[in-house]
Amino acid sequence: ALRRYCHPAATADLDALPRGGKSWKNFLEAFAMTCRDNSVQLVQQAMVKGENLRANVDRSCPLVQAMVHMGGRKMETVLSESIVGQIRTHLRSYGRPIPSKFEMLSEHYARLNALAATAKDEYHTRTTSSCARKNIGLRTAAVDWSTLRKVNIRDLKLYDSDDGTYIEGKLLVDPFTPMVGTTTILEDCN
């Protein structure tokens, strides 16, 4: 499903990771969570609108097969061709290369404007991965910054954590938290 429906850059990113490794598994988990989260929201929207959720879907479609595998028989009963089509449309941009600074700023302000203009009872489709996993522990001592090493953005790898490092840079926009995650644009010295 990822290879068939996502941006070619997503496939290239996956192929660059060691097959079966932690980063590879995290990448696929993020893809699965994106599909699942979007399907849940789209099903809720369809129910509010009174749409037929038991419409026939193409069972040979890799995306339908993946979603039924992830969600079980329950998922099979609520998928409609409309919902699968909307997810396919969303996936076309999944993994696309990062746009220019101007485009990112434009998208950021467009999201802020759209968020301010939406009614309270409307639904939103997530545009970010919700599967970030961190080992959460209670810190009882202050972090010694002298032991951390500086890292540039270009040295970071998608779906890998870089413990013991920090990024020094300039925030181009104020961070905002529309629903779950915090979004901002950071530029390092390079």
XYZ file of C-alpha atoms in Angstrom, residues 1-2 4-5 31 35-36 39 55-88 91:
43
model
C 0.000 0.000 0.000
C 2.825 2.406 0.849
C 1.474 1.993 -4.496
C -0.197 5.073 -3.007
C 2.397 4.804 8.039
C -3.983 5.333 7.805
C -5.757 4.240 10.981
C -9.879 6.306 8.740
C -20.643 0.174 0.810
C -18.636 -2.321 -1.200
C -14.897 -1.781 -1.320
C -12.363 -3.486 -3.537
C -10.964 -6.221 -1.274
C -7.991 -6.680 -3.635
C -6.797 -3.099 -2.960
C -3.511 -3.216 -0.963
C -4.669 -0.317 1.216
C -7.948 -2.062 2.121
C -6.054 -5.285 2.865
C -3.562 -3.429 5.087
C -6.304 -1.587 6.976
C -8.335 -4.763 7.545
C -5.141 -6.499 8.712
C -4.477 -3.644 11.184
C -8.044 -3.109 12.350
C -9.489 -6.602 12.046
C -12.972 -7.549 10.902
C -14.387 -4.448 12.593
C -12.524 -2.261 10.087
C -13.930 -4.286 7.200
C -17.497 -3.420 8.228
C -16.992 0.364 8.236
C -14.797 0.939 5.188
C -16.494 2.497 2.195
C -15.041 3.315 -1.211
C -15.425 7.004 -0.320
C -13.319 6.653 2.838
C -10.638 4.562 1.121
C -10.529 7.095 -1.729
C -10.022 9.983 0.686
C -7.188 8.125 2.428
C -5.564 7.363 -0.948
C -1.373 9.405 1.047
